[in-house]
Coordinates of C-alpha atoms in Angstrom, one line a residue:
Chain A
M223 CA -68.8 226.7 28.4
K224 CA -70.8 223.9 26.9
I225 CA -69.6 221.1 24.8
M226 CA -72.0 219.1 22.5
V227 CA -70.9 215.6 21.5
A228 CA -72.5 213.5 18.8
I229 CA -72.8 209.8 19.3
K230 CA -73.9 207.2 16.8
R231 CA -75.1 203.7 17.5
V232 CA -73.5 201.3 15.0
V233 CA -72.9 197.6 14.5
D234 CA -70.0 196.7 16.9
Y235 CA -66.6 197.0 15.2
A236 CA -65.6 193.5 15.8
V237 CA -68.8 192.0 14.2
K238 CA -68.3 190.4 10.8
I239 CA -71.2 191.8 8.9
R240 CA -73.5 189.9 6.6
V241 CA -75.2 191.5 3.5
K242 CA -78.9 190.8 3.3
P243 CA -79.8 188.3 0.6
D244 CA -82.2 190.8 -1.0
K245 CA -79.3 193.4 -1.4
T246 CA -81.1 196.1 0.6
G247 CA -78.6 196.5 3.2
V248 CA -76.6 194.8 6.0
V249 CA -78.1 192.6 8.6
T250 CA -78.5 194.6 11.8
Q251 CA -81.2 192.5 13.6
N252 CA -79.7 190.5 16.5
V253 CA -76.3 191.8 15.9
K254 CA -74.3 193.4 18.6
M255 CA -74.5 197.2 18.5
S256 CA -72.2 199.7 20.2
M257 CA -71.2 203.3 20.3
N258 CA -69.1 204.2 17.2
P259 CA -65.5 204.1 18.4
F260 CA -64.7 207.6 17.2
C261 CA -67.7 208.9 19.1
E262 CA -66.3 207.4 22.2
I263 CA -63.1 209.3 21.6
A264 CA -65.0 212.5 21.0
L265 CA -66.9 212.0 24.3
E266 CA -63.7 211.2 26.2
E267 CA -62.1 214.3 24.9
A268 CA -65.0 216.4 26.1
L269 CA -64.8 214.8 29.5
R270 CA -61.2 215.6 29.8
I271 CA -61.7 219.2 28.8
R272 CA -64.4 219.4 31.6
E273 CA -62.1 217.7 34.1
S274 CA -59.5 220.2 33.4
G275 CA -61.8 222.9 34.4
L276 CA -62.4 224.4 31.0
A277 CA -66.0 223.3 30.4
S278 CA -69.0 223.1 32.6
E279 CA -71.4 220.9 30.7
I280 CA -71.4 218.1 28.2
V281 CA -74.5 217.3 26.2
A282 CA -74.5 214.1 24.3
V283 CA -76.7 214.0 21.2
S284 CA -77.8 210.9 19.3
M285 CA -80.2 210.5 16.3
G286 CA -82.1 207.4 15.1
P287 CA -84.5 204.9 16.5
T288 CA -85.5 204.3 20.1
Q289 CA -82.4 202.1 20.8
C290 CA -80.1 205.1 20.5
I291 CA -81.1 205.8 24.0
D292 CA -79.1 202.8 25.1
T293 CA -76.1 204.3 23.4
L294 CA -76.8 207.7 25.0
R295 CA -77.0 206.0 28.4
T296 CA -73.5 204.6 27.7
G297 CA -72.3 208.1 27.0
L298 CA -74.0 209.4 30.2
A299 CA -72.3 206.6 32.2
M300 CA -69.0 207.6 30.8
G301 CA -69.6 211.1 32.1
A302 CA -71.8 213.3 29.9
D303 CA -74.2 215.4 31.8
R304 CA -77.3 215.0 29.9
G305 CA -78.5 213.6 26.5
I306 CA -80.6 214.6 23.6
H307 CA -82.3 212.0 21.4
V308 CA -83.7 213.0 18.0
E309 CA -86.1 210.1 17.2
F310 CA -86.2 209.1 13.6
N311 CA -86.9 205.6 12.2
D312 CA -85.7 205.8 8.7
A313 CA -82.3 206.2 7.2
L314 CA -80.6 209.5 8.1
Y315 CA -77.8 210.8 5.9
P316 CA -75.1 213.2 7.1
L317 CA -76.8 216.2 5.4
S318 CA -79.9 215.6 7.5
V319 CA -77.9 214.9 10.6
A320 CA -76.1 218.1 10.1
N321 CA -79.3 220.1 9.6
I322 CA -80.8 218.7 12.7
F323 CA -77.6 219.3 14.7
K324 CA -77.5 222.9 13.5
K325 CA -81.0 223.5 15.1
L326 CA -79.8 221.8 18.3
V327 CA -76.7 224.1 18.3
E328 CA -79.0 227.1 18.0
I329 CA -81.0 225.9 21.0
E330 CA -78.1 224.8 23.2
K331 CA -75.6 227.3 22.1
P332 CA -72.4 225.2 22.8
S333 CA -68.9 226.7 22.3
L334 CA -67.6 223.5 21.0
V335 CA -69.0 220.6 19.0
I336 CA -67.0 217.3 19.0
L337 CA -67.7 214.4 16.7
G338 CA -65.9 211.3 15.6
K339 CA -64.2 211.7 12.2
Q340 CA -66.3 208.9 10.7
A341 CA -68.8 206.3 11.6
I342 CA -67.6 202.8 11.1
D343 CA -70.8 201.6 9.3
D344 CA -71.3 204.2 6.4
D345 CA -67.7 205.3 6.5
C346 CA -68.8 208.7 5.2
N347 CA -66.4 211.1 7.1
Q348 CA -68.8 214.0 6.4
T349 CA -71.0 215.1 9.2
G350 CA -68.6 217.2 11.3
Q351 CA -67.5 219.1 8.2
M352 CA -71.1 219.6 7.2
I353 CA -72.2 220.9 10.5
A354 CA -69.2 223.3 10.5
G355 CA -70.2 224.5 7.1
L356 CA -73.9 225.0 7.9
L357 CA -73.0 226.9 11.1
N358 CA -70.1 228.7 9.3
W359 CA -67.9 227.7 12.2
P360 CA -64.2 226.8 11.7
Q361 CA -63.4 223.1 11.7
G362 CA -60.6 220.9 13.0
T363 CA -61.0 217.5 11.5
F364 CA -59.0 214.4 12.2
A365 CA -57.8 215.7 15.5
S366 CA -54.9 213.9 17.3
K367 CA -54.4 216.7 19.9
V368 CA -56.8 219.5 21.2
V369 CA -55.6 222.3 23.3
L370 CA -58.2 224.7 24.5
D371 CA -57.4 228.3 25.6
K372 CA -60.4 229.6 27.4
E373 CA -59.0 233.0 27.9
K374 CA -58.3 233.7 24.2
Q375 CA -61.4 231.7 23.2
V376 CA -59.3 229.6 20.7
V377 CA -58.6 225.9 20.3
T378 CA -55.4 224.6 18.8
V379 CA -55.9 221.3 17.0
D380 CA -53.1 218.9 15.6
R381 CA -54.6 217.1 12.6
E382 CA -53.6 213.8 11.2
V383 CA -53.1 214.5 7.4
D384 CA -51.8 212.3 4.6
D385 CA -48.2 213.2 5.0
G386 CA -47.8 213.9 8.6
T387 CA -49.4 216.3 11.1
E388 CA -50.8 219.8 10.7
T389 CA -51.6 222.4 13.4
V390 CA -54.5 224.8 13.1
C391 CA -55.8 227.4 15.5
L392 CA -59.6 228.0 15.5
N393 CA -61.6 230.6 17.2
L394 CA -64.6 229.5 19.2
P395 CA -67.2 228.3 18.6
A396 CA -65.7 225.5 16.5
V397 CA -66.4 222.0 15.4
I398 CA -63.7 219.2 16.0
T399 CA -63.7 215.6 14.6
T400 CA -61.6 213.1 16.4
D401 CA -59.0 210.6 15.0
L402 CA -58.1 207.4 16.7
R403 CA -55.0 208.7 18.4
L404 CA -56.6 211.6 20.2
N405 CA -57.1 209.7 23.5
Q406 CA -57.9 206.3 25.1
P407 CA -61.6 206.3 26.1
R408 CA -62.5 205.3 29.6
Y409 CA -64.8 202.5 30.6
A410 CA -68.0 203.3 32.4
T411 CA -67.9 201.9 36.0
L412 CA -70.9 200.2 37.5
P413 CA -71.8 203.1 39.9
N414 CA -71.7 205.5 37.0
I415 CA -73.9 203.1 34.8
M416 CA -76.4 203.3 37.8
K417 CA -76.1 207.0 38.1
A418 CA -76.6 207.5 34.3
K419 CA -80.0 206.1 34.7
S420 CA -81.2 209.1 36.4
K421 CA -79.6 211.6 34.0
P422 CA -82.0 213.4 31.8
I423 CA -82.4 212.6 28.1
K424 CA -84.5 215.2 26.2
K425 CA -86.5 213.8 23.2
F426 CA -87.1 215.6 19.9
T427 CA -88.3 214.7 16.6
P428 CA -87.1 216.4 13.4
E429 CA -90.6 218.0 13.1
D430 CA -90.1 219.6 16.6
L431 CA -87.0 221.1 15.3
N432 CA -88.5 222.2 12.0
V433 CA -86.2 220.1 10.0
E434 CA -87.7 218.5 6.9
I435 CA -85.9 215.1 6.3
K436 CA -85.6 214.7 2.6
S437 CA -82.8 212.9 1.0
D438 CA -81.0 213.4 -2.3
L439 CA -79.5 209.9 -2.0
E440 CA -81.0 206.5 -2.8
I441 CA -79.5 203.1 -2.1
V442 CA -79.7 201.1 -5.1
E443 CA -78.2 198.0 -3.7
V444 CA -75.7 196.6 -1.2
T445 CA -73.6 193.7 -2.2
E446 CA -70.7 191.7 -1.0
P447 CA -67.3 192.6 -2.2
P448 CA -65.8 190.1 -4.7
K449 CA -64.2 187.2 -2.9
R450 CA -60.4 186.7 -3.3
K451 CA -59.5 183.3 -4.7
A452 CA -58.0 181.0 -2.3
G453 CA -54.3 181.4 -1.8
V454 CA -51.6 178.8 -1.2
M455 CA -49.5 178.1 1.8
L456 CA -45.7 177.9 1.0
S457 CA -43.1 176.1 3.0
S458 CA -40.0 178.1 2.4
V459 CA -38.6 181.6 1.5
D460 CA -37.1 180.1 -1.7
E461 CA -40.6 178.9 -2.7
L462 CA -42.0 182.4 -2.0
I463 CA -39.4 184.1 -4.1
D464 CA -40.0 181.7 -6.9
K465 CA -43.7 182.3 -6.9
L466 CA -43.4 186.1 -6.8
K467 CA -41.0 185.9 -9.6
N468 CA -42.4 183.3 -11.9
E469 CA -46.1 183.0 -11.0
A470 CA -47.2 186.5 -9.9
N471 CA -44.5 188.4 -11.8
V472 CA -44.3 191.0 -9.2
I473 CA -40.7 191.1 -8.4
Chain B
M164 CA -67.2 202.1 -15.9
I165 CA -68.1 204.4 -18.8
L166 CA -71.7 204.8 -19.7
G167 CA -71.9 203.7 -23.3
A168 CA -75.3 205.2 -24.2
I169 CA -74.1 208.7 -23.7
T170 CA -70.6 208.6 -24.8
K171 CA -71.2 210.0 -28.3
R172 CA -73.5 212.8 -27.5
T173 CA -71.3 214.9 -25.2
V174 CA -69.4 216.9 -27.6
S175 CA -72.1 219.4 -28.6
F176 CA -73.3 220.7 -25.2
S177 CA -74.2 224.3 -25.2
A178 CA -73.8 227.2 -22.7
S179 CA -77.4 226.9 -21.6
H180 CA -76.8 223.3 -20.6
F181 CA -73.6 224.6 -18.9
L182 CA -75.5 227.0 -16.7
S183 CA -78.7 225.0 -16.0
R184 CA -79.2 224.1 -12.5
S185 CA -81.7 221.3 -12.9
S186 CA -80.6 217.8 -12.5
S187 CA -82.2 216.6 -15.7
S188 CA -79.7 218.4 -17.8
T189 CA -76.7 217.2 -16.0
R190 CA -76.0 214.4 -18.3
Y191 CA -74.5 217.0 -20.6
G192 CA -72.9 218.9 -17.7
S193 CA -69.5 219.9 -16.9
T194 CA -67.3 218.7 -14.1
L195 CA -65.1 220.7 -11.8
V196 CA -62.1 218.8 -10.4
I197 CA -60.6 220.3 -7.3
A198 CA -56.9 219.5 -7.6
E199 CA -54.0 219.6 -5.2
H200 CA -50.6 220.6 -6.5
E201 CA -47.1 220.6 -5.1
G202 CA -43.8 221.8 -6.7
G203 CA -45.5 222.9 -9.9
V204 CA -47.3 219.6 -10.7
I205 CA -50.6 218.1 -10.0
K206 CA -50.4 215.6 -7.2
A207 CA -51.1 211.9 -8.0
P208 CA -54.5 211.4 -6.2
S209 CA -55.8 214.6 -8.1
L210 CA -54.7 212.9 -11.4
S211 CA -56.9 210.0 -10.4
A212 CA -59.8 212.5 -9.8
I213 CA -59.3 213.8 -13.4
L214 CA -59.4 210.3 -14.7
A215 CA -62.6 209.6 -12.8
A216 CA -64.1 212.8 -14.1
T217 CA -63.4 211.6 -17.8
S218 CA -65.9 208.7 -17.2
L219 CA -68.7 211.3 -16.7
N220 CA -68.6 212.3 -20.3
S221 CA -68.5 216.0 -19.5
S222 CA -66.1 218.8 -20.1
I223 CA -63.6 219.1 -17.4
S224 CA -62.6 222.2 -15.6
L225 CA -59.7 222.1 -13.2
L226 CA -59.6 224.3 -10.2
L227 CA -56.1 225.1 -8.7
A228 CA -55.6 227.5 -5.9
G229 CA -52.8 228.7 -3.9
S230 CA -50.2 231.5 -4.5
G231 CA -46.8 232.0 -6.0
S232 CA -45.1 230.7 -9.1
S233 CA -45.7 227.0 -8.3
L234 CA -49.4 227.6 -8.7
H235 CA -49.1 229.1 -12.2
Q236 CA -46.5 226.5 -13.2
A237 CA -49.0 223.7 -12.1
A238 CA -51.7 225.5 -14.1
S239 CA -49.7 225.6 -17.3
Q240 CA -48.5 222.1 -16.9
A241 CA -52.1 220.9 -16.4
S242 CA -53.3 222.9 -19.4
S243 CA -50.8 221.5 -21.8
T244 CA -50.5 217.9 -20.7
H245 CA -53.9 216.6 -19.8
P246 CA -56.0 216.1 -23.0
S247 CA -59.2 215.7 -21.0
I248 CA -59.0 219.1 -19.3
S249 CA -60.8 221.9 -21.2
Q250 CA -60.2 224.7 -18.8
V251 CA -58.0 225.5 -15.9
L252 CA -59.2 227.9 -13.2
V253 CA -56.6 229.5 -11.1
A254 CA -57.4 231.2 -7.7
D255 CA -54.4 233.2 -6.7
S256 CA -54.5 234.4 -3.1
D257 CA -52.7 234.0 0.1
K258 CA -55.9 232.8 1.5
F259 CA -55.4 229.4 -0.3
K260 CA -51.7 229.1 0.5
N261 CA -52.5 226.6 3.2
P262 CA -55.2 223.8 3.0
L263 CA -57.7 225.4 5.3
A264 CA -61.2 224.0 4.8
E265 CA -62.9 227.3 5.5
P266 CA -61.6 229.4 2.5
W267 CA -61.4 226.4 0.2
A268 CA -65.0 225.4 0.8
K269 CA -66.1 229.0 0.1
L270 CA -64.0 229.0 -3.1
V271 CA -65.7 225.8 -4.3
H272 CA -69.0 227.5 -3.6
L273 CA -68.0 230.7 -5.4
V274 CA -66.7 228.8 -8.4
H275 CA -69.7 226.7 -8.7
Q276 CA -72.0 229.8 -8.6
S277 CA -70.4 231.1 -11.8
G278 CA -69.8 227.8 -13.5
G279 CA -73.0 225.8 -12.6
Y280 CA -71.3 222.4 -12.7
S281 CA -73.0 219.2 -12.8
H282 CA -70.3 217.4 -10.8
I283 CA -67.5 218.6 -8.5
I284 CA -64.8 215.9 -7.8
A285 CA -61.8 215.6 -5.7
A286 CA -59.7 212.8 -4.4
S287 CA -60.4 211.3 -1.1
S288 CA -57.2 212.6 0.4
S289 CA -57.1 214.2 3.8
F290 CA -57.6 217.5 1.9
G291 CA -60.6 216.3 -0.1
K292 CA -62.2 214.7 3.0
N293 CA -61.8 217.9 4.9
V294 CA -63.0 220.4 2.2
M295 CA -65.6 218.7 0.1
P296 CA -68.3 217.9 2.7
R297 CA -68.1 221.4 3.9
A298 CA -68.5 222.7 0.4
A299 CA -71.4 220.4 0.0
A300 CA -73.1 221.7 3.1
L301 CA -72.7 225.3 1.7
L302 CA -74.4 224.1 -1.5
N303 CA -77.0 222.1 0.4
V304 CA -76.3 218.8 -1.3
S305 CA -75.2 215.3 0.0
P306 CA -71.6 214.6 -0.9
I307 CA -70.7 210.9 -1.9
T308 CA -67.3 210.2 -0.5
D309 CA -64.8 207.6 -1.2
V310 CA -66.3 206.4 -4.5
T311 CA -64.6 203.3 -6.0
R312 CA -66.7 203.0 -9.2
I313 CA -68.8 205.4 -11.4
S314 CA -71.6 203.4 -12.9
D315 CA -73.3 206.3 -14.6
S316 CA -73.3 210.0 -14.1
H317 CA -75.5 209.7 -11.0
T318 CA -74.8 206.1 -9.8
F319 CA -71.7 205.3 -7.8
V320 CA -70.3 202.5 -5.8
R321 CA -68.6 203.0 -2.5
P322 CA -67.4 200.6 0.3
I323 CA -69.2 200.6 3.5
Y324 CA -68.5 198.7 6.8
A325 CA -64.8 198.8 6.3
G326 CA -65.1 197.5 2.8
N327 CA -67.1 194.4 3.9
A328 CA -70.0 195.6 1.7
L329 CA -70.3 197.6 -1.5
C330 CA -73.1 200.2 -1.6
T331 CA -74.5 201.4 -4.9
V332 CA -75.9 204.8 -4.3
R333 CA -77.8 207.0 -6.7
Y334 CA -77.7 210.8 -6.4
T335 CA -81.2 212.2 -7.0
G336 CA -80.6 215.8 -5.9
S337 CA -80.0 219.0 -7.7
S338 CA -76.5 220.0 -9.2
P339 CA -73.8 219.8 -8.3
C340 CA -73.2 216.2 -7.5
I341 CA -70.3 216.3 -5.2
L342 CA -67.8 213.3 -5.1
T343 CA -64.6 212.3 -3.6
I344 CA -63.0 209.4 -5.3
R345 CA -60.7 206.6 -3.9
S346 CA -57.6 207.2 -5.9
T347 CA -56.5 203.6 -5.8
S348 CA -59.6 202.7 -7.6
F349 CA -58.9 205.0 -10.5
P350 CA -55.2 204.2 -11.2
V351 CA -53.5 206.6 -13.7
P352 CA -51.6 204.6 -16.1
K353 CA -47.8 205.5 -16.2
N354 CA -46.8 207.7 -19.0
S355 CA -50.3 208.9 -19.5
V356 CA -49.1 212.4 -19.1
D357 CA -48.2 213.6 -22.6
S358 CA -48.3 216.9 -24.3
K359 CA -51.3 217.7 -26.3
S360 CA -51.7 219.9 -29.4
S361 CA -54.0 222.6 -28.1
E362 CA -53.6 224.0 -24.7
A363 CA -56.7 224.4 -22.5
S364 CA -57.5 228.0 -21.5
I365 CA -56.2 229.2 -18.1
S366 CA -58.4 231.8 -16.5
E367 CA -58.1 233.5 -13.1
V368 CA -61.0 233.1 -10.7
D369 CA -62.7 236.4 -10.0
L370 CA -62.1 236.8 -6.3
S371 CA -63.6 240.3 -5.9
T372 CA -66.7 238.8 -4.3
F373 CA -64.7 236.4 -2.1
D374 CA -65.7 237.7 1.3
E375 CA -64.5 234.8 3.4
D376 CA -63.4 236.3 6.7
L377 CA -60.3 234.2 7.4
G378 CA -60.1 235.4 11.1
N379 CA -61.7 232.3 12.4
S380 CA -59.0 229.8 11.5
R381 CA -55.3 230.0 11.2
F382 CA -52.8 227.6 9.9
I383 CA -49.9 227.2 12.4
S384 CA -47.5 224.6 11.1
Q385 CA -47.0 221.3 9.4
T386 CA -44.7 218.4 10.1
T387 CA -44.1 215.9 7.5
Q388 CA -42.2 212.6 7.6
D389 CA -39.2 213.0 5.4
D390 CA -38.0 209.7 3.8
E391 CA -36.7 208.7 0.5
L392 CA -39.2 205.8 0.1
P393 CA -42.1 206.1 -2.4
D394 CA -45.4 207.5 -1.2
L395 CA -47.5 204.9 0.6
G396 CA -50.7 205.7 -1.3
N397 CA -49.2 205.3 -4.8
A398 CA -46.5 202.7 -4.3
R399 CA -46.4 199.5 -6.4
T400 CA -45.0 197.5 -3.6
V401 CA -45.9 198.0 0.1
I402 CA -44.2 196.1 3.0
S403 CA -46.2 196.2 6.2
G404 CA -45.4 195.4 9.7
G405 CA -47.6 194.8 12.7
R406 CA -47.2 194.4 16.4
A407 CA -45.1 191.3 16.1
L408 CA -42.2 193.6 15.1
K409 CA -42.0 194.3 18.8
N410 CA -40.1 197.7 18.6
A411 CA -39.1 200.6 16.4
E412 CA -35.6 199.2 16.0
N413 CA -37.0 195.9 14.6
F414 CA -39.1 197.9 12.1
K415 CA -35.8 198.7 10.3
L416 CA -36.0 195.3 9.0
I417 CA -39.3 196.2 7.1
E418 CA -37.7 199.4 5.9
N419 CA -34.7 197.6 4.7
L420 CA -36.8 195.1 2.7
A421 CA -38.9 198.0 1.3
K422 CA -35.8 199.7 0.1
K423 CA -34.6 196.5 -1.6
L424 CA -37.9 196.1 -3.4
G425 CA -38.3 199.8 -4.1
G426 CA -41.5 199.9 -2.0
A427 CA -43.2 201.8 0.6
V428 CA -43.5 201.0 4.3
G429 CA -46.9 200.5 5.9
A430 CA -48.0 199.5 9.4
T431 CA -51.0 198.4 11.4
R432 CA -52.8 200.5 14.1
A433 CA -51.0 198.3 16.7
A434 CA -47.6 199.2 15.3
V435 CA -48.4 202.9 15.2
D436 CA -50.0 203.0 18.6
A437 CA -47.0 201.2 20.0
G438 CA -44.8 203.9 18.6
F439 CA -42.9 201.8 16.1
V440 CA -43.7 204.2 13.2
A441 CA -45.4 207.5 12.6
N442 CA -49.2 207.5 12.1
D443 CA -49.2 208.5 8.5
L444 CA -48.0 205.0 7.7
Q445 CA -51.2 203.3 9.1
V446 CA -53.0 201.2 6.5
G447 CA -56.6 200.5 7.1
Q448 CA -60.2 201.7 7.4
T449 CA -59.0 204.9 9.3
G450 CA -55.6 205.2 7.8
K451 CA -54.4 204.9 4.1
I452 CA -56.1 202.8 1.6
V453 CA -53.5 201.1 -0.7
A454 CA -53.9 198.7 -3.7
P455 CA -50.3 198.0 -4.8
E456 CA -49.1 195.3 -7.1
L457 CA -47.6 193.5 -4.2
Y458 CA -48.5 193.8 -0.5
I459 CA -46.4 191.9 2.0
A460 CA -47.8 191.7 5.5
F461 CA -45.3 190.7 8.3
G462 CA -46.6 189.8 11.7
I463 CA -50.0 191.2 11.0
S464 CA -53.1 189.2 12.2
G465 CA -55.4 190.7 9.7
A466 CA -58.2 192.5 11.6
I467 CA -61.2 193.7 9.7
Q468 CA -59.9 197.3 10.0
H469 CA -56.6 196.6 8.5
L470 CA -57.9 194.5 5.7
A471 CA -60.1 197.4 4.7
G472 CA -57.1 199.2 3.7
M473 CA -55.3 196.6 1.5
R474 CA -57.7 194.0 0.4
D475 CA -57.7 195.4 -3.2
S476 CA -54.0 194.7 -3.6
K477 CA -53.1 192.6 -6.6
V478 CA -50.9 190.0 -4.8
I479 CA -51.0 189.7 -1.0
V480 CA -48.2 187.8 0.8
A481 CA -48.6 187.0 4.6
V482 CA -45.8 185.9 6.8
N483 CA -47.0 185.1 10.3
N484 CA -46.1 182.5 12.9
D485 CA -49.7 181.9 13.7
A486 CA -51.1 179.5 11.1
D487 CA -54.6 180.5 12.1
A488 CA -54.2 184.3 11.6
P489 CA -57.1 185.7 9.5
I490 CA -54.6 187.4 7.2
F491 CA -54.0 183.9 5.6
Q492 CA -57.6 183.9 4.4
V493 CA -56.9 186.9 2.0
A494 CA -53.3 186.1 1.2
D495 CA -52.3 184.7 -2.2
Y496 CA -49.2 183.3 -0.7
G497 CA -48.8 182.5 2.9
L498 CA -45.8 181.5 4.8
V499 CA -46.0 180.3 8.5
G500 CA -42.7 181.3 10.1
D501 CA -40.7 183.6 12.3
L502 CA -40.5 187.0 10.5
F503 CA -37.1 187.6 12.2
E504 CA -35.8 184.6 10.2
V505 CA -37.9 185.2 7.0
I506 CA -36.9 188.9 6.5
P507 CA -33.2 188.4 6.7
E508 CA -33.5 185.5 4.3
L509 CA -35.6 187.5 1.9
L510 CA -33.0 190.4 2.1
E511 CA -30.3 188.0 1.3
K512 CA -32.0 186.1 -1.5
L513 CA -34.1 188.7 -3.3
P514 CA -32.7 189.9 -6.5
E515 CA -31.3 193.4 -6.5
K516 CA -33.8 196.0 -7.8
K517 CA -32.3 197.9 -10.6

């Protein structure tokens, strides 16, 4: 069976972002970009499923400007078999991504789609659920454990929910989104990075796929969050208790 | 938070507005709140969703689903105690016994078809995050998740980049406008639940056309952490520990202090990954978002991803032996010291919580 994995190129998680002075967004030029950490986990899970003999092919998909190909190459170096790049140079919101993804699913016919639970730039946490909704497939979001039963064509997913863990069983085909604790993604080795250069990446545009990109969202402005006023350093526990009691009035 | 200009005009909306699908009429619309309930009462994050809905100046319908007596108990409690709710819709079926996204999203779709809501709101709980984007896809609209401020009926503020930027976004699409709200940004005042003079009507959702085939997903089980401490998301005091606690045994120090202060226990990803505590205690961008009165961070360096989950706390205290730890940049009170000395001293000297 085939697994499709979605991969997003985002500002590296360790970068301290800066808001543009004109409030139109966040500075992304000359900033280190990487694969979204949750997408790495999604790809790692797909790789492990293939390594256990339950999947035959992994297709990595990324949408956005040309540079997304670098991110796709990283995915190929980790072990994905081939890539699909949907080129689009403007903002893509989850609804559009889900609509494009649906078309790709219709072309590729995977049995499983794995995504990260959220991108660390827009923090939306929507795309996987929306793809599942559009395809009318069951969804296993915030997965911390995935067990695939090829014979029964079901996947059992442990989900991280607010007050603990929940287990659901989904018929294939299904959509899974990954939480942090699903696995520890591997690093691409140099030989694999070299090998990845010859793996195929197919290019589409939204027009090729007959998807009209129209958004019902408009960014009005992006601002910095209010700064906290400078705190004070204390020298003893007694002083701390005194401040909490008499200045902050919280105990 | 409340749009002044339209405050006074909301009382007299008519049924035609109610059913209209065009976005121009949604200023007079009606809001559907998808609520979670447990033990016959509405859960706290859903109360925040109701509060957020009141700032949209529309009539509020509450959707409760599930089965059994606790569902109907929750419905009658909601209808008689929340003055802003004008209607309670009840979907009683075994299909909604468990929080599966597939039937729930279909239900939201079905209820919207008959109600024609301008807004559909739920809390950004794991339930809301799971169900609402799926429902939005079924309705072909973009959802707006984790809203922290409602500027007007179609303009919202939400944090991006782990809370390091605030994005104001305007919804320009057709109805419904689907939102999940960050409950810590819409704190429900204590004692706000009082009985009202007239009860909101309770009606059953007609499920005769509900054709969701439930064969594709099944609920297997749920494991919850059982503890007597208050819920992390709503606690007024949160005591958090990081990697510096070294092991699960030492984390008891944090628990003891939390008990003494009547607070909840939180943790960093490092502490959870190392197995000191369960993952539902993780505070941060990908864990829980908290905004208590008092947040005390022990042995937490203050990574971007952790700050994202607690930076809106009223008073932040940091105890760390590294004076250069980034946590001190957001702390109101910082104490450089060994937490293994500081916590016992605090336990000893703090006044007993009545």
